[in-house]
Tab-separated table of C-alpha atoms in Angstrom:
chain	number	residue	atom	x	y	z
A	1	MET	CA	-4.041	20.408	7.191
A	2	THR	CA	-2.471	17.782	9.445
A	3	ASP	CA	-0.439	14.771	8.395
A	4	TYR	CA	1.289	13.039	11.286
A	5	GLY	CA	3.464	11.125	8.843
A	6	HIS	CA	2.799	7.521	9.804
A	7	ASP	CA	2.944	4.712	7.299
A	8	LEU	CA	-0.486	3.691	6.038
A	9	LEU	CA	-2.337	0.621	7.305
A	10	PHE	CA	-5.394	-1.018	5.765
A	11	GLY	CA	-7.575	-3.663	7.317
A	12	THR	CA	-11.004	-5.147	7.825
A	13	PHE	CA	-13.581	-5.087	10.594
A	14	VAL	CA	-15.120	-8.579	10.585
A	15	THR	CA	-18.267	-9.624	12.469
A	16	PRO	CA	-17.277	-12.370	14.964
A	17	THR	CA	-20.343	-14.459	14.179
A	18	ASN	CA	-20.331	-18.020	15.508
A	19	HIS	CA	-22.739	-19.352	12.865
A	20	PRO	CA	-21.274	-20.733	10.731
A	21	PRO	CA	-18.401	-21.242	13.169
A	22	HIS	CA	-15.516	-20.577	10.773
A	23	GLN	CA	-16.922	-17.640	8.814
A	24	ALA	CA	-15.014	-14.919	10.703
A	25	VAL	CA	-11.794	-16.932	10.572
A	26	GLU	CA	-12.151	-17.459	6.835
A	27	GLN	CA	-12.578	-13.714	6.346
A	28	ALA	CA	-9.356	-13.181	8.312
A	29	VAL	CA	-7.624	-15.606	5.930
A	30	VAL	CA	-9.047	-13.669	2.959
A	31	ALA	CA	-7.658	-10.395	4.334
A	32	ASP	CA	-4.282	-11.993	5.011
A	33	ARG	CA	-3.962	-13.473	1.521
A	34	ALA	CA	-5.111	-10.209	-0.050
A	35	GLY	CA	-2.165	-8.428	1.567
A	36	LEU	CA	-3.993	-6.261	4.097
A	37	ASP	CA	-2.260	-5.203	7.306
A	38	LEU	CA	-4.969	-5.777	9.915
A	39	VAL	CA	-8.018	-7.838	10.679
A	40	THR	CA	-10.158	-6.727	13.607
A	41	PHE	CA	-13.203	-8.055	15.457
A	42	GLN	CA	-15.690	-6.300	17.734
A	43	ASP	CA	-15.732	-7.471	21.361
A	44	HIS	CA	-19.198	-7.853	22.865
A	45	PRO	CA	-18.935	-10.836	25.241
A	46	TYR	CA	-22.633	-10.608	26.135
A	47	VAL	CA	-23.804	-11.281	22.547
A	48	ALA	CA	-24.572	-14.999	22.314
A	49	ARG	CA	-24.314	-15.130	18.512
A	50	PHE	CA	-20.701	-13.906	18.626
A	51	HIS	CA	-17.533	-15.864	19.314
A	52	ASP	CA	-15.430	-14.852	22.292
A	53	THR	CA	-13.230	-12.298	20.587
A	54	TRP	CA	-9.858	-13.082	22.132
A	55	THR	CA	-10.296	-16.825	21.580
A	56	LEU	CA	-11.228	-16.017	17.986
A	57	ILE	CA	-8.150	-13.818	17.577
A	58	ALA	CA	-5.867	-16.595	18.813
A	59	TYR	CA	-7.431	-19.122	16.440
A	60	ALA	CA	-7.360	-16.701	13.496
A	61	ALA	CA	-3.707	-15.904	14.217
A	62	ALA	CA	-2.912	-19.608	13.863
A	63	ARG	CA	-4.708	-19.708	10.495
A	64	THR	CA	-2.962	-16.627	9.058
A	65	GLU	CA	0.644	-15.818	8.249
A	66	ARG	CA	1.452	-12.119	8.231
A	67	ILE	CA	-1.589	-10.029	9.088
A	68	HIS	CA	-1.909	-8.291	12.465
A	69	LEU	CA	-5.019	-8.867	14.582
A	70	THR	CA	-6.863	-6.965	17.294
A	71	ALA	CA	-10.177	-6.463	18.993
A	72	ASN	CA	-12.001	-3.381	17.770
A	73	VAL	CA	-12.234	-2.612	20.625
A	74	THR	CA	-11.784	-4.767	23.741
A	75	ASN	CA	-14.589	-4.484	26.295
A	76	LEU	CA	-12.549	-3.502	29.346
A	77	PRO	CA	-15.257	-3.934	32.024
A	78	LEU	CA	-15.406	-7.666	31.218
A	79	ARG	CA	-11.632	-8.112	30.720
A	80	PRO	CA	-9.522	-7.691	33.896
A	81	PRO	CA	-6.469	-5.741	32.710
A	82	ALA	CA	-3.759	-7.940	34.240
A	83	VAL	CA	-5.330	-11.043	32.702
A	84	LEU	CA	-5.909	-9.229	29.404
A	85	ALA	CA	-2.237	-8.225	29.332
A	86	ARG	CA	-1.223	-11.876	29.555
A	87	SER	CA	-3.739	-12.906	26.894
A	88	VAL	CA	-2.397	-10.302	24.481
A	89	ALA	CA	1.243	-11.132	25.229
A	90	THR	CA	0.627	-14.856	24.803
A	91	ALA	CA	-1.133	-14.410	21.465
A	92	ASP	CA	1.626	-12.034	20.361
A	93	LEU	CA	4.330	-14.548	21.225
A	94	LEU	CA	2.541	-17.425	19.510
A	95	SER	CA	1.818	-15.362	16.383
A	96	GLY	CA	5.307	-13.944	16.032
A	97	GLY	CA	4.428	-10.380	17.006
A	98	ARG	CA	1.141	-9.843	15.170
A	99	ILE	CA	-1.249	-8.760	17.942
A	100	GLU	CA	-2.341	-5.211	18.773
A	101	LEU	CA	-4.637	-4.047	21.578
A	102	GLY	CA	-7.715	-2.053	20.667
A	103	LEU	CA	-9.235	-0.993	23.975
A	104	GLY	CA	-12.471	0.683	25.009
A	105	ALA	CA	-13.845	2.089	28.252
A	106	GLY	CA	-17.061	0.107	27.886
A	107	GLY	CA	-20.717	0.733	27.234
A	108	PHE	CA	-23.984	-1.199	27.064
A	109	TRP	CA	-23.979	-1.349	30.845
A	110	ASP	CA	-27.086	-3.496	31.277
A	111	PRO	CA	-25.600	-6.539	29.495
A	112	VAL	CA	-22.179	-5.873	31.052
A	113	GLU	CA	-23.762	-5.984	34.498
A	114	ALA	CA	-25.781	-9.074	33.527
A	115	MET	CA	-22.476	-10.832	32.754
A	116	GLY	CA	-21.088	-9.948	36.191
A	117	GLY	CA	-19.187	-6.834	35.179
A	118	PRO	CA	-19.262	-3.451	36.921
A	119	ARG	CA	-21.668	-0.682	36.018
A	120	ARG	CA	-19.650	2.527	35.657
A	121	THR	CA	-20.493	6.135	35.008
A	122	PRO	CA	-18.798	7.754	31.997
A	123	GLY	CA	-16.265	9.405	34.291
A	124	GLU	CA	-15.566	6.179	36.183
A	125	SER	CA	-15.093	4.248	32.972
A	126	ILE	CA	-12.418	6.677	31.751
A	127	VAL	CA	-10.552	6.543	35.065
A	128	ALA	CA	-10.668	2.744	34.919
A	129	LEU	CA	-9.360	2.811	31.334
A	130	GLY	CA	-6.363	4.919	32.324
A	131	GLU	CA	-5.622	2.575	35.223
A	132	ALA	CA	-5.904	-0.442	32.926
A	133	ILE	CA	-3.383	0.974	30.455
A	134	GLU	CA	-0.853	1.469	33.253
A	135	ILE	CA	-1.433	-2.068	34.548
A	136	ILE	CA	-1.159	-3.670	31.120
A	137	ARG	CA	2.123	-1.932	30.398
A	138	GLY	CA	3.332	-2.880	33.872
A	139	ILE	CA	2.602	-6.572	33.292
A	140	TRP	CA	4.467	-6.418	29.969
A	141	ASP	CA	7.445	-4.715	31.633
A	142	THR	CA	9.644	-7.669	32.505
A	143	GLU	CA	12.747	-5.487	32.716
A	144	THR	CA	11.591	-4.055	36.043
A	145	ARG	CA	12.354	-6.360	38.947
A	146	GLY	CA	9.732	-7.420	41.449
A	147	GLY	CA	5.996	-7.858	41.207
A	148	LEU	CA	3.562	-5.225	40.064
A	149	SER	CA	1.636	-3.469	42.804
A	150	TYR	CA	-0.989	-0.925	41.873
A	151	GLU	CA	-3.653	0.861	43.860
A	152	GLY	CA	-6.268	2.623	41.811
A	153	LYS	CA	-9.901	3.491	42.222
A	154	HIS	CA	-11.023	0.504	40.167
A	155	TYR	CA	-8.094	-1.919	40.099
A	156	VAL	CA	-5.758	-3.044	42.875
A	157	LEU	CA	-2.774	-5.345	42.344
A	158	THR	CA	-0.580	-6.588	45.166
A	159	GLY	CA	2.654	-7.928	43.749
A	160	ALA	CA	1.312	-9.480	40.535
A	161	LYS	CA	3.928	-11.418	38.601
A	162	ARG	CA	5.118	-9.595	35.517
A	163	GLY	CA	5.215	-11.199	32.095
A	164	PRO	CA	5.297	-12.669	29.708
A	165	ALA	CA	6.731	-9.881	27.601
A	166	PRO	CA	5.074	-9.787	24.177
A	167	ALA	CA	7.108	-10.522	21.045
A	168	HIS	CA	6.764	-6.886	19.997
A	169	GLN	CA	5.255	-3.890	21.772
A	170	PRO	CA	1.548	-4.083	20.880
A	171	GLY	CA	-0.028	-0.759	20.128
A	172	ILE	CA	-2.720	0.298	22.599
A	173	TRP	CA	-5.383	1.919	20.441
A	174	LEU	CA	-8.408	3.549	22.048
A	175	GLY	CA	-11.922	3.892	20.720
A	176	ALA	CA	-12.735	7.434	21.863
A	177	TYR	CA	-15.157	10.258	21.047
A	178	LYS	CA	-15.829	12.538	24.026
A	179	PRO	CA	-13.408	15.249	25.221
A	180	ARG	CA	-12.229	13.538	28.403
A	181	ILE	CA	-11.376	10.213	26.791
A	182	LEU	CA	-9.784	12.002	23.837
A	183	ARG	CA	-7.483	13.746	26.314
A	184	LEU	CA	-6.686	10.360	27.857
A	185	THR	CA	-5.828	9.117	24.377
A	186	GLY	CA	-3.367	11.951	23.928
A	187	ARG	CA	-1.750	11.328	27.316
A	188	LEU	CA	-1.437	7.552	27.297
A	189	ALA	CA	-2.389	5.767	24.080
A	190	ASP	CA	-0.431	4.688	21.016
A	191	GLY	CA	-3.368	5.102	18.677
A	192	TRP	CA	-6.894	6.405	18.214
A	193	LEU	CA	-9.520	4.154	16.610
A	194	PRO	CA	-12.950	5.807	16.202
A	195	SER	CA	-15.715	4.735	13.820
A	196	LEU	CA	-16.894	7.008	11.023
A	197	ALA	CA	-20.485	5.901	11.670
A	198	TYR	CA	-20.338	7.558	15.108
A	199	LEU	CA	-19.177	10.931	13.777
A	200	PRO	CA	-22.293	13.047	13.136
A	201	GLY	CA	-20.406	15.489	10.938
A	202	GLY	CA	-18.459	12.827	9.066
A	203	VAL	CA	-14.690	13.086	8.640
A	204	ALA	CA	-14.836	16.840	9.316
A	205	ASP	CA	-15.371	15.978	12.998
A	206	LEU	CA	-11.843	14.568	13.093
A	207	ALA	CA	-10.281	18.053	13.097
A	208	GLU	CA	-11.582	19.149	16.494
A	209	MET	CA	-11.069	15.702	18.001
A	210	ASN	CA	-7.468	15.655	16.764
A	211	GLU	CA	-6.902	19.012	18.450
A	212	ARG	CA	-7.981	17.589	21.801
A	213	ILE	CA	-5.638	14.621	21.406
A	214	ASP	CA	-2.761	16.832	20.278
A	215	GLY	CA	-3.156	19.263	23.160
A	216	ALA	CA	-3.247	16.475	25.719
A	217	ALA	CA	-0.225	14.795	24.174
A	218	GLU	CA	1.800	17.993	24.295
A	219	GLY	CA	0.635	18.666	27.858
A	220	ALA	CA	1.956	15.240	28.842
A	221	GLY	CA	5.334	15.910	27.237
A	222	ARG	CA	4.591	13.798	24.179
A	223	SER	CA	4.464	14.599	20.487
A	224	PRO	CA	1.112	14.420	18.681
A	225	ARG	CA	2.911	12.069	16.295
A	226	ASP	CA	3.112	9.548	19.139
A	227	VAL	CA	-0.581	8.808	18.562
A	228	ARG	CA	-1.488	7.068	15.314
A	229	ARG	CA	-4.897	8.117	13.918
A	230	MET	CA	-7.099	5.357	12.465
A	231	LEU	CA	-10.714	5.119	11.353
A	232	ASN	CA	-13.291	2.356	11.048
A	233	ILE	CA	-15.078	2.941	7.767
A	234	VAL	CA	-18.118	1.624	5.942
A	235	GLY	CA	-18.731	1.884	2.239
A	236	ARG	CA	-20.016	0.300	-0.938
A	237	PHE	CA	-18.329	-0.147	-4.279
A	238	SER	CA	-20.509	0.824	-7.232
A	239	THR	CA	-20.150	2.284	-10.704
A	240	THR	CA	-21.643	5.658	-9.770
A	241	SER	CA	-21.078	7.940	-6.797
A	242	SER	CA	-23.811	8.342	-4.182
A	243	GLY	CA	-21.851	9.629	-1.197
A	244	PHE	CA	-18.641	9.317	0.800
A	245	LEU	CA	-17.076	5.904	0.049
A	246	GLU	CA	-20.119	5.067	-2.063
A	247	GLY	CA	-18.813	4.714	-5.600
A	248	PRO	CA	-16.000	3.310	-7.761
A	249	PRO	CA	-12.538	2.502	-6.384
A	250	ASP	CA	-10.960	5.678	-7.777
A	251	GLN	CA	-13.447	7.750	-5.747
A	252	TRP	CA	-12.481	5.807	-2.620
A	253	VAL	CA	-8.815	6.509	-3.352
A	254	GLU	CA	-9.393	10.240	-3.708
A	255	GLU	CA	-11.439	10.452	-0.511
A	256	LEU	CA	-9.073	8.370	1.613
A	257	VAL	CA	-6.014	10.271	0.381
A	258	ASP	CA	-7.715	13.533	1.335
A	259	THR	CA	-8.603	12.122	4.756
A	260	THR	CA	-4.962	11.208	5.347
A	261	LEU	CA	-3.499	14.514	4.225
A	262	THR	CA	-6.171	16.708	5.843
A	263	TYR	CA	-6.881	14.887	9.105
A	264	GLY	CA	-3.817	12.675	9.585
A	265	THR	CA	-5.699	9.380	9.393
A	266	THR	CA	-3.291	6.613	8.429
A	267	GLY	CA	-5.243	3.471	9.276
A	268	PHE	CA	-8.427	2.577	7.410
A	269	ILE	CA	-10.402	-0.401	8.707
A	270	LEU	CA	-13.256	-1.413	6.403
A	271	ALA	CA	-16.302	-3.199	7.810
A	272	SER	CA	-16.488	-6.221	5.525
A	273	ASP	CA	-17.698	-9.800	5.775
A	274	ASP	CA	-17.579	-10.179	2.001
A	275	THR	CA	-14.635	-11.699	0.144
A	276	ALA	CA	-15.070	-9.687	-3.061
A	277	THR	CA	-15.321	-6.385	-1.191
A	278	THR	CA	-12.242	-7.145	0.903
A	279	GLU	CA	-10.194	-8.133	-2.123
A	280	LEU	CA	-11.222	-5.034	-4.091
A	281	PHE	CA	-10.284	-2.834	-1.145
A	282	ALA	CA	-6.927	-4.599	-0.831
A	283	HIS	CA	-6.006	-4.761	-4.517
A	284	GLU	CA	-7.351	-1.522	-5.980
A	285	VAL	CA	-7.787	0.957	-3.152
A	286	ALA	CA	-4.998	0.354	-0.623
A	287	PRO	CA	-1.998	0.418	-3.002
A	288	ALA	CA	-3.327	3.440	-4.881
A	289	VAL	CA	-3.877	5.396	-1.652
A	290	ARG	CA	-0.357	4.522	-0.500
A	291	GLU	CA	1.116	5.727	-3.776
A	292	GLU	CA	-0.824	8.993	-3.857
A	293	VAL	CA	0.081	9.778	-0.249
A	294	ARG	CA	3.725	8.918	-0.955
A	295	LYS	CA	3.785	11.339	-3.879
A	296	ALA	CA	2.064	14.081	-1.902
A	297	ARG	CA	4.509	13.709	0.963
A	298	ALA	CA	7.485	13.658	-1.377
A	299	SER	CA	6.361	16.851	-3.070
A	300	SER	CA	6.050	18.578	0.302
A	301	GLY	CA	9.311	17.222	1.686
A	302	ARG	CA	7.656	15.049	4.324
A	303	THR	CA	8.736	11.487	5.040
A	304	SER	CA	6.848	8.509	6.437
A	305	PRO	CA	8.381	6.651	9.395
A	306	ALA	CA	7.986	2.883	9.455
A	307	SER	CA	5.847	2.678	12.578
A	308	ARG	CA	2.850	0.587	13.466
């Protein structure tokens, strides 16, 4: 059993549909008012029926008060990292420190290339992701004097101006599944954000993937606790159980508590474009999971640091 001890976060994964134009924003407002911690949007710039995700995030941040926002996850091949760093920092400043950075190596290479982006092999995309993380943190680092120069295989900067510094240090959370990118997550990232739908063996797959992250973190001189573990989830509330997260709220509570205590997952992001589902998740599931995890940790002598 692995519990990395982070505080629990709950959020939604909202479709960034642009018809009707304000639907995704209104769902962000619902999540905010319901008391959730995060609202996230997928980033597929080549999908014409979707809003531009980072423009949507900025607008949704202006319509909400306390909730944090992020892409889930940002399409790096179509987002130059130095420019992305400034976009994130600007939104973070304007929102009072409520922006995080979900980041992905890319995929769907035909539409990426059609939009003018690079076509990369899996190995190239992971190298580019590592370079991007270093560049983004370098742009945010306004304490270091002088411009940022960087020479990588995919990105070259020659004295780029640093800044602005974000209002808080946004977490860099990676969507990752394969061994090499999981190792990159352990070396460089602040969080891991996979989707349950992409895990063939369900939550049991998290054990081996966690081991890869942990080993890479330790090899880089970090603690495994430096990497928050999150999970995009899908489910359906009903009166009877028909599978994992398919049943009444108390079943959801039991299953999410077990996922936290067994696999160390402390962020649960529910795919929801439905107000009633979001509110039920926020009001009946999230607080009960927090309380059960708190009691389990107290009985075992573990504490939960206040970290995002």
